[in-house]
PDB file of C-alpha atoms in Angstrom:
ATOM      1  CA  MET A   1     -29.372 -10.976 -38.451  1.00  0.00           C
ATOM      2  CA  ALA A   2     -30.504  -9.701 -34.866  1.00  0.00           C
ATOM      3  CA  VAL A   3     -28.946 -12.474 -32.838  1.00  0.00           C
ATOM      4  CA  LEU A   4     -24.961 -11.142 -34.588  1.00  0.00           C
ATOM      5  CA  THR A   5     -26.169  -7.241 -34.005  1.00  0.00           C
ATOM      6  CA  LEU A   6     -27.507  -8.440 -30.571  1.00  0.00           C
ATOM      7  CA  ALA A   7     -23.931 -10.202 -29.991  1.00  0.00           C
ATOM      8  CA  THR A   8     -21.728  -7.646 -31.385  1.00  0.00           C
ATOM      9  CA  CYS A   9     -23.525  -4.623 -29.582  1.00  0.00           C
ATOM     10  CA  LEU A  10     -22.844  -6.740 -26.529  1.00  0.00           C
ATOM     11  CA  ALA A  11     -19.364  -7.178 -27.249  1.00  0.00           C
ATOM     12  CA  VAL A  12     -18.807  -3.631 -27.723  1.00  0.00           C
ATOM     13  CA  ALA A  13     -20.482  -2.603 -24.682  1.00  0.00           C
ATOM     14  CA  VAL A  14     -17.755  -4.981 -23.067  1.00  0.00           C
ATOM     15  CA  LEU A  15     -14.859  -3.888 -24.607  1.00  0.00           C
ATOM     16  CA  SER A  16     -15.292  -0.639 -23.603  1.00  0.00           C
ATOM     17  CA  PHE A  17     -16.044  -0.853 -20.209  1.00  0.00           C
ATOM     18  CA  ILE A  18     -13.030  -3.209 -19.708  1.00  0.00           C
ATOM     19  CA  CYS A  19     -10.530  -0.162 -21.827  1.00  0.00           C
ATOM     20  CA  THR A  20     -12.204   2.551 -19.864  1.00  0.00           C
ATOM     21  CA  PRO A  21     -10.786   3.922 -17.078  1.00  0.00           C
ATOM     22  CA  GLY A  22     -14.408   4.807 -15.722  1.00  0.00           C
ATOM     23  CA  ALA A  23     -15.343   8.654 -13.560  1.00  0.00           C
ATOM     24  CA  PRO A  24     -12.509  10.242 -12.124  1.00  0.00           C
ATOM     25  CA  ALA A  25     -11.721   9.675  -8.783  1.00  0.00           C
ATOM     26  CA  PRO A  26     -13.677  12.534  -6.290  1.00  0.00           C
ATOM     27  CA  LEU A  27     -11.525  14.771  -4.877  1.00  0.00           C
ATOM     28  CA  ARG A  28      -9.747  14.547  -1.199  1.00  0.00           C
ATOM     29  CA  PRO A  29      -9.734  16.782   1.514  1.00  0.00           C
ATOM     30  CA  PHE A  30      -6.435  15.077   1.781  1.00  0.00           C
ATOM     31  CA  THR A  31      -3.025  15.480   0.857  1.00  0.00           C
ATOM     32  CA  THR A  32      -1.110  11.811  -0.575  1.00  0.00           C
ATOM     33  CA  GLU A  33       1.690  13.267   1.796  1.00  0.00           C
ATOM     34  CA  SER A  34      -0.424  13.912   5.031  1.00  0.00           C
ATOM     35  CA  MET A  35      -1.490   9.810   4.836  1.00  0.00           C
ATOM     36  CA  LEU A  36       2.833   8.993   4.958  1.00  0.00           C
ATOM     37  CA  MET A  37       3.327   7.402   7.967  1.00  0.00           C
ATOM     38  CA  ASP A  38       4.730   9.487  11.173  1.00  0.00           C
ATOM     39  CA  ALA A  39       7.325   9.192  14.102  1.00  0.00           C
ATOM     40  CA  THR A  40       3.564   9.106  15.617  1.00  0.00           C
ATOM     41  CA  LEU A  41       2.902   6.421  15.425  1.00  0.00           C
ATOM     42  CA  PHE A  42       5.805   4.019  16.288  1.00  0.00           C
ATOM     43  CA  PRO A  43       7.254   3.414  19.856  1.00  0.00           C
ATOM     44  CA  PRO A  44       9.317   5.739  21.199  1.00  0.00           C
ATOM     45  CA  GLY A  45      12.710   6.436  19.340  1.00  0.00           C
ATOM     46  CA  TRP A  46      12.360   6.597  15.892  1.00  0.00           C
ATOM     47  CA  SER A  47      11.865  10.198  14.528  1.00  0.00           C
ATOM     48  CA  ASN A  48      10.943  10.639  10.617  1.00  0.00           C
ATOM     49  CA  ARG A  49      13.197  10.842   7.111  1.00  0.00           C
ATOM     50  CA  PRO A  50      12.698  14.013   5.110  1.00  0.00           C
ATOM     51  CA  ILE A  51       9.653  12.388   2.239  1.00  0.00           C
ATOM     52  CA  ILE A  52      10.397  11.979  -1.178  1.00  0.00           C
ATOM     53  CA  PRO A  53       8.375  13.107  -3.471  1.00  0.00           C
ATOM     54  CA  THR A  54       9.016  10.373  -6.377  1.00  0.00           C
ATOM     55  CA  ALA A  55       8.892  11.426 -10.757  1.00  0.00           C
ATOM     56  CA  ASP A  56       6.001   9.213 -12.661  1.00  0.00           C
ATOM     57  CA  SER A  57       5.943   5.458 -11.498  1.00  0.00           C
ATOM     58  CA  HIS A  58       3.328   3.222 -13.779  1.00  0.00           C
ATOM     59  CA  GLY A  59       1.386   5.807 -14.213  1.00  0.00           C
ATOM     60  CA  ALA A  60       0.883   7.739 -10.614  1.00  0.00           C
ATOM     61  CA  LEU A  61       0.103  10.826 -10.634  1.00  0.00           C
ATOM     62  CA  GLU A  62       2.246  11.141  -7.115  1.00  0.00           C
ATOM     63  CA  HIS A  63       4.030   8.435  -5.614  1.00  0.00           C
ATOM     64  CA  PRO A  64       5.787  10.381  -2.451  1.00  0.00           C
ATOM     65  CA  ARG A  65       7.220   8.072  -0.015  1.00  0.00           C
ATOM     66  CA  ARG A  66       9.783   8.074   3.794  1.00  0.00           C
ATOM     67  CA  GLY A  67      11.377   5.669   5.160  1.00  0.00           C
ATOM     68  CA  MET A  68      11.595   6.282   9.399  1.00  0.00           C
ATOM     69  CA  SER A  69      14.887   6.313  11.142  1.00  0.00           C
ATOM     70  CA  GLY A  70      15.086   3.591  14.187  1.00  0.00           C
ATOM     71  CA  ASP A  71      16.002   0.745  14.677  1.00  0.00           C
ATOM     72  CA  GLY A  72      15.564  -1.296  11.318  1.00  0.00           C
ATOM     73  CA  VAL A  73      14.073  -0.743   7.966  1.00  0.00           C
ATOM     74  CA  VAL A  74      10.795   0.898   7.682  1.00  0.00           C
ATOM     75  CA  GLY A  75      10.002   2.648   4.818  1.00  0.00           C
ATOM     76  CA  HIS A  76       6.460   3.913   3.869  1.00  0.00           C
ATOM     77  CA  GLU A  77       5.088   4.567  -0.702  1.00  0.00           C
ATOM     78  CA  ILE A  78       1.395   6.479  -1.913  1.00  0.00           C
ATOM     79  CA  TYR A  79       0.690   6.025  -5.506  1.00  0.00           C
ATOM     80  CA  ARG A  80      -2.230   7.848  -6.433  1.00  0.00           C
ATOM     81  CA  TYR A  81      -3.620   7.433  -9.849  1.00  0.00           C
ATOM     82  CA  GLU A  82      -6.380   9.336 -10.976  1.00  0.00           C
ATOM     83  CA  PHE A  83      -8.927   6.284 -12.059  1.00  0.00           C
ATOM     84  CA  VAL A  84      -9.788   3.741  -8.983  1.00  0.00           C
ATOM     85  CA  ARG A  85      -9.238   1.449 -12.169  1.00  0.00           C
ATOM     86  CA  SER A  86      -5.500   1.839 -13.131  1.00  0.00           C
ATOM     87  CA  ALA A  87      -4.656   1.820  -8.753  1.00  0.00           C
ATOM     88  CA  GLN A  88      -6.815  -2.151  -8.908  1.00  0.00           C
ATOM     89  CA  ARG A  89      -4.206  -2.551 -11.754  1.00  0.00           C
ATOM     90  CA  GLU A  90      -1.226  -1.651 -10.137  1.00  0.00           C
ATOM     91  CA  TYR A  91      -2.083  -3.513  -7.142  1.00  0.00           C
ATOM     92  CA  LYS A  92      -2.121  -6.573  -8.797  1.00  0.00           C
ATOM     93  CA  ARG A  93       0.707  -5.851 -10.860  1.00  0.00           C
ATOM     94  CA  GLN A  94       2.678  -5.349  -7.607  1.00  0.00           C
ATOM     95  CA  LEU A  95       1.773  -7.931  -6.353  1.00  0.00           C
ATOM     96  CA  ASP A  96       2.429 -10.111  -8.804  1.00  0.00           C
ATOM     97  CA  VAL A  97       5.921  -8.211  -9.108  1.00  0.00           C
ATOM     98  CA  PHE A  98       7.027  -8.198  -5.498  1.00  0.00           C
ATOM     99  CA  TYR A  99       5.641 -11.080  -3.803  1.00  0.00           C
ATOM    100  CA  SER A 100       5.906 -13.937  -6.304  1.00  0.00           C
ATOM    101  CA  GLY A 101       9.677 -14.454  -6.208  1.00  0.00           C
ATOM    102  CA  ARG A 102      12.047 -14.267  -2.905  1.00  0.00           C
ATOM    103  CA  GLN A 103      13.293 -12.093  -0.525  1.00  0.00           C
ATOM    104  CA  ALA A 104      17.067 -12.751   0.288  1.00  0.00           C
ATOM    105  CA  ASN A 105      16.960 -16.874   1.212  1.00  0.00           C
ATOM    106  CA  ASP A 106      13.035 -17.501   1.795  1.00  0.00           C
ATOM    107  CA  ALA A 107      10.032 -17.072  -0.063  1.00  0.00           C
ATOM    108  CA  TRP A 108       8.017 -14.816   0.649  1.00  0.00           C
ATOM    109  CA  GLU A 109       5.249 -15.883   3.960  1.00  0.00           C
ATOM    110  CA  GLU A 110       1.969 -14.876   3.267  1.00  0.00           C
ATOM    111  CA  LYS A 111       0.542 -13.800   7.423  1.00  0.00           C
ATOM    112  CA  PRO A 112      -3.149 -13.677   6.988  1.00  0.00           C
ATOM    113  CA  GLU A 113      -3.481 -12.781  10.854  1.00  0.00           C
ATOM    114  CA  LEU A 114      -1.671  -9.584   9.587  1.00  0.00           C
ATOM    115  CA  THR A 115      -3.745  -9.072   6.313  1.00  0.00           C
ATOM    116  CA  THR A 116      -7.313  -9.799   8.418  1.00  0.00           C
ATOM    117  CA  LEU A 117      -6.114  -6.143  10.944  1.00  0.00           C
ATOM    118  CA  MET A 118      -6.766  -4.275   7.472  1.00  0.00           C
ATOM    119  CA  ASP A 119     -10.547  -4.609   7.211  1.00  0.00           C
ATOM    120  CA  PHE A 120     -11.010  -0.894   5.965  1.00  0.00           C
ATOM    121  CA  ALA A 121      -8.662  -1.361   2.461  1.00  0.00           C
ATOM    122  CA  ASP A 122     -10.804  -2.206  -0.681  1.00  0.00           C
ATOM    123  CA  GLU A 123      -7.566  -4.986  -1.245  1.00  0.00           C
ATOM    124  CA  ALA A 124      -4.820  -6.267   1.256  1.00  0.00           C
ATOM    125  CA  TYR A 125      -1.225  -8.088   1.234  1.00  0.00           C
ATOM    126  CA  VAL A 126       0.545  -9.035   4.055  1.00  0.00           C
ATOM    127  CA  ALA A 127       3.953 -11.382   3.935  1.00  0.00           C
ATOM    128  CA  CYS A 128       7.003 -11.981   5.398  1.00  0.00           C
ATOM    129  CA  ALA A 129      10.908 -13.633   4.363  1.00  0.00           C
ATOM    130  CA  SER A 130      13.596 -14.069   6.660  1.00  0.00           C
ATOM    131  CA  TYR A 131      15.665 -10.691   6.161  1.00  0.00           C
ATOM    132  CA  ILE A 132      20.099 -10.493   6.434  1.00  0.00           C
ATOM    133  CA  ALA A 133      20.467  -7.747   8.535  1.00  0.00           C
ATOM    134  CA  PRO A 134      23.933  -7.500  10.611  1.00  0.00           C
ATOM    135  CA  ASN A 135      23.719  -8.062  14.258  1.00  0.00           C
ATOM    136  CA  THR A 136      19.950  -9.096  13.709  1.00  0.00           C
ATOM    137  CA  GLU A 137      19.314 -12.919  14.298  1.00  0.00           C
ATOM    138  CA  GLY A 138      16.003 -14.090  13.283  1.00  0.00           C
ATOM    139  CA  ALA A 139      15.434 -10.526  11.897  1.00  0.00           C
ATOM    140  CA  LYS A 140      12.613 -11.212   9.005  1.00  0.00           C
ATOM    141  CA  LEU A 141      11.283  -8.373   7.159  1.00  0.00           C
ATOM    142  CA  CYS A 142       7.135  -7.810   6.413  1.00  0.00           C
ATOM    143  CA  GLY A 143       5.680  -6.351   3.791  1.00  0.00           C
ATOM    144  CA  MET A 144       2.106  -5.021   2.930  1.00  0.00           C
ATOM    145  CA  LEU A 145       0.085  -3.592   0.383  1.00  0.00           C
ATOM    146  CA  ALA A 146      -2.871  -2.020   0.327  1.00  0.00           C
ATOM    147  CA  ARG A 147      -5.298  -0.130  -2.372  1.00  0.00           C
ATOM    148  CA  TYR A 148      -8.024   2.760  -0.764  1.00  0.00           C
ATOM    149  CA  GLY A 149      -9.972   3.710  -3.855  1.00  0.00           C
ATOM    150  CA  GLU A 150      -7.472   5.778  -5.958  1.00  0.00           C
ATOM    151  CA  PHE A 151      -4.465   4.547  -3.709  1.00  0.00           C
ATOM    152  CA  VAL A 152      -2.048   2.378  -3.885  1.00  0.00           C
ATOM    153  CA  VAL A 153       0.112   2.139  -0.643  1.00  0.00           C
ATOM    154  CA  ARG A 154       3.211  -0.118   0.677  1.00  0.00           C
ATOM    155  CA  PHE A 155       4.647  -0.369   3.492  1.00  0.00           C
ATOM    156  CA  SER A 156       7.660  -2.474   4.652  1.00  0.00           C
ATOM    157  CA  ALA A 157       9.650  -2.761   7.991  1.00  0.00           C
ATOM    158  CA  GLN A 158      11.915  -4.959   9.420  1.00  0.00           C
ATOM    159  CA  ILE A 159      11.284  -6.947  12.352  1.00  0.00           C
ATOM    160  CA  ALA A 160      13.539  -8.636  14.734  1.00  0.00           C
ATOM    161  CA  PRO A 161      12.793 -10.120  18.256  1.00  0.00           C
ATOM    162  CA  ALA A 162      16.074 -10.380  19.445  1.00  0.00           C
ATOM    163  CA  ALA A 163      16.408  -6.908  18.898  1.00  0.00           C
ATOM    164  CA  PRO A 164      15.071  -4.802  21.706  1.00  0.00           C
ATOM    165  CA  ALA A 165      14.835  -1.856  20.314  1.00  0.00           C
ATOM    166  CA  ALA A 166      13.761  -3.358  16.810  1.00  0.00           C
ATOM    167  CA  LEU A 167      10.018  -3.704  15.777  1.00  0.00           C
ATOM    168  CA  ASP A 168       8.031  -7.605  16.546  1.00  0.00           C
ATOM    169  CA  GLU A 169       5.309  -8.979  15.279  1.00  0.00           C
ATOM    170  CA  ASP A 170       2.370  -7.351  17.448  1.00  0.00           C
ATOM    171  CA  GLU A 171       4.250  -4.183  17.014  1.00  0.00           C
ATOM    172  CA  LEU A 172       4.011  -4.130  13.420  1.00  0.00           C
ATOM    173  CA  GLY A 173       0.383  -5.547  13.917  1.00  0.00           C
ATOM    174  CA  GLU A 174      -0.421  -2.112  15.670  1.00  0.00           C
ATOM    175  CA  LEU A 175       1.569   0.311  13.146  1.00  0.00           C
ATOM    176  CA  LEU A 176      -1.082  -2.141  10.468  1.00  0.00           C
ATOM    177  CA  VAL A 177      -4.046  -0.681  12.232  1.00  0.00           C
ATOM    178  CA  LYS A 178      -2.988   2.317  12.772  1.00  0.00           C
ATOM    179  CA  LEU A 179      -1.923   3.068   9.285  1.00  0.00           C
ATOM    180  CA  ASP A 180      -5.691   1.817   7.962  1.00  0.00           C
ATOM    181  CA  ASP A 181      -7.383   3.682  10.289  1.00  0.00           C
ATOM    182  CA  ARG A 182      -6.286   6.403   9.064  1.00  0.00           C
ATOM    183  CA  TRP A 183      -7.035   6.013   5.698  1.00  0.00           C
ATOM    184  CA  GLU A 184     -10.886   5.478   6.774  1.00  0.00           C
ATOM    185  CA  ALA A 185     -10.752   8.324   8.944  1.00  0.00           C
ATOM    186  CA  ALA A 186      -9.178  10.812   5.717  1.00  0.00           C
ATOM    187  CA  MET A 187     -11.105   8.720   3.357  1.00  0.00           C
ATOM    188  CA  ALA A 188     -14.627   9.467   6.176  1.00  0.00           C
ATOM    189  CA  SER A 189     -14.192  12.700   5.057  1.00  0.00           C
ATOM    190  CA  LEU A 190     -15.646  15.562   3.269  1.00  0.00           C
ATOM    191  CA  PRO A 191     -13.733  16.900   0.510  1.00  0.00           C
ATOM    192  CA  THR A 192     -14.137  20.476   0.987  1.00  0.00           C
ATOM    193  CA  PRO A 193     -16.357  22.680  -1.147  1.00  0.00           C
ATOM    194  CA  SER A 194     -14.901  25.229  -3.897  1.00  0.00           C
ATOM    195  CA  PRO A 195     -15.123  28.695  -3.579  1.00  0.00           C
TER     196      PRO A 195
END
């Protein structure tokens, strides 16, 4: 009987841990929108498009996104969740949804050399696939998915070595480092105390 009671208590404890979202994420001293990329991160010639707040996205409290105007397709979006565990589930879901299939005529190819540049992220994945773009030979679409605590971050950029004004893989790597550094600096700062 004691073994059965112990087994039942253990099962209840495990289920409680799995089903409970945990403590809410801490207050942050920055806004989610302030973490979106801006033209200062890009080579000359790029400019900001307006920030677009989106409706509820898979339980996110916030989901702003921004594109950049320049030579190529660039987009950045951030999902903020109340609980870290919710962000962990969403990261896995997006990884399965966006990177399990094909992009245009090509399967996604993981880019570990770019992923390792994101050394502050709790989880990160970078992959590229062939991309059909008018007048841009050898273009690829590269996507990055990362998680920083309760935030899930998605970034995509067209890279085209043959187009002089478009991003190349080295510039993409530099952008990913800048984004990762921006998260590290923001997450390391202390919240502003309430009055």
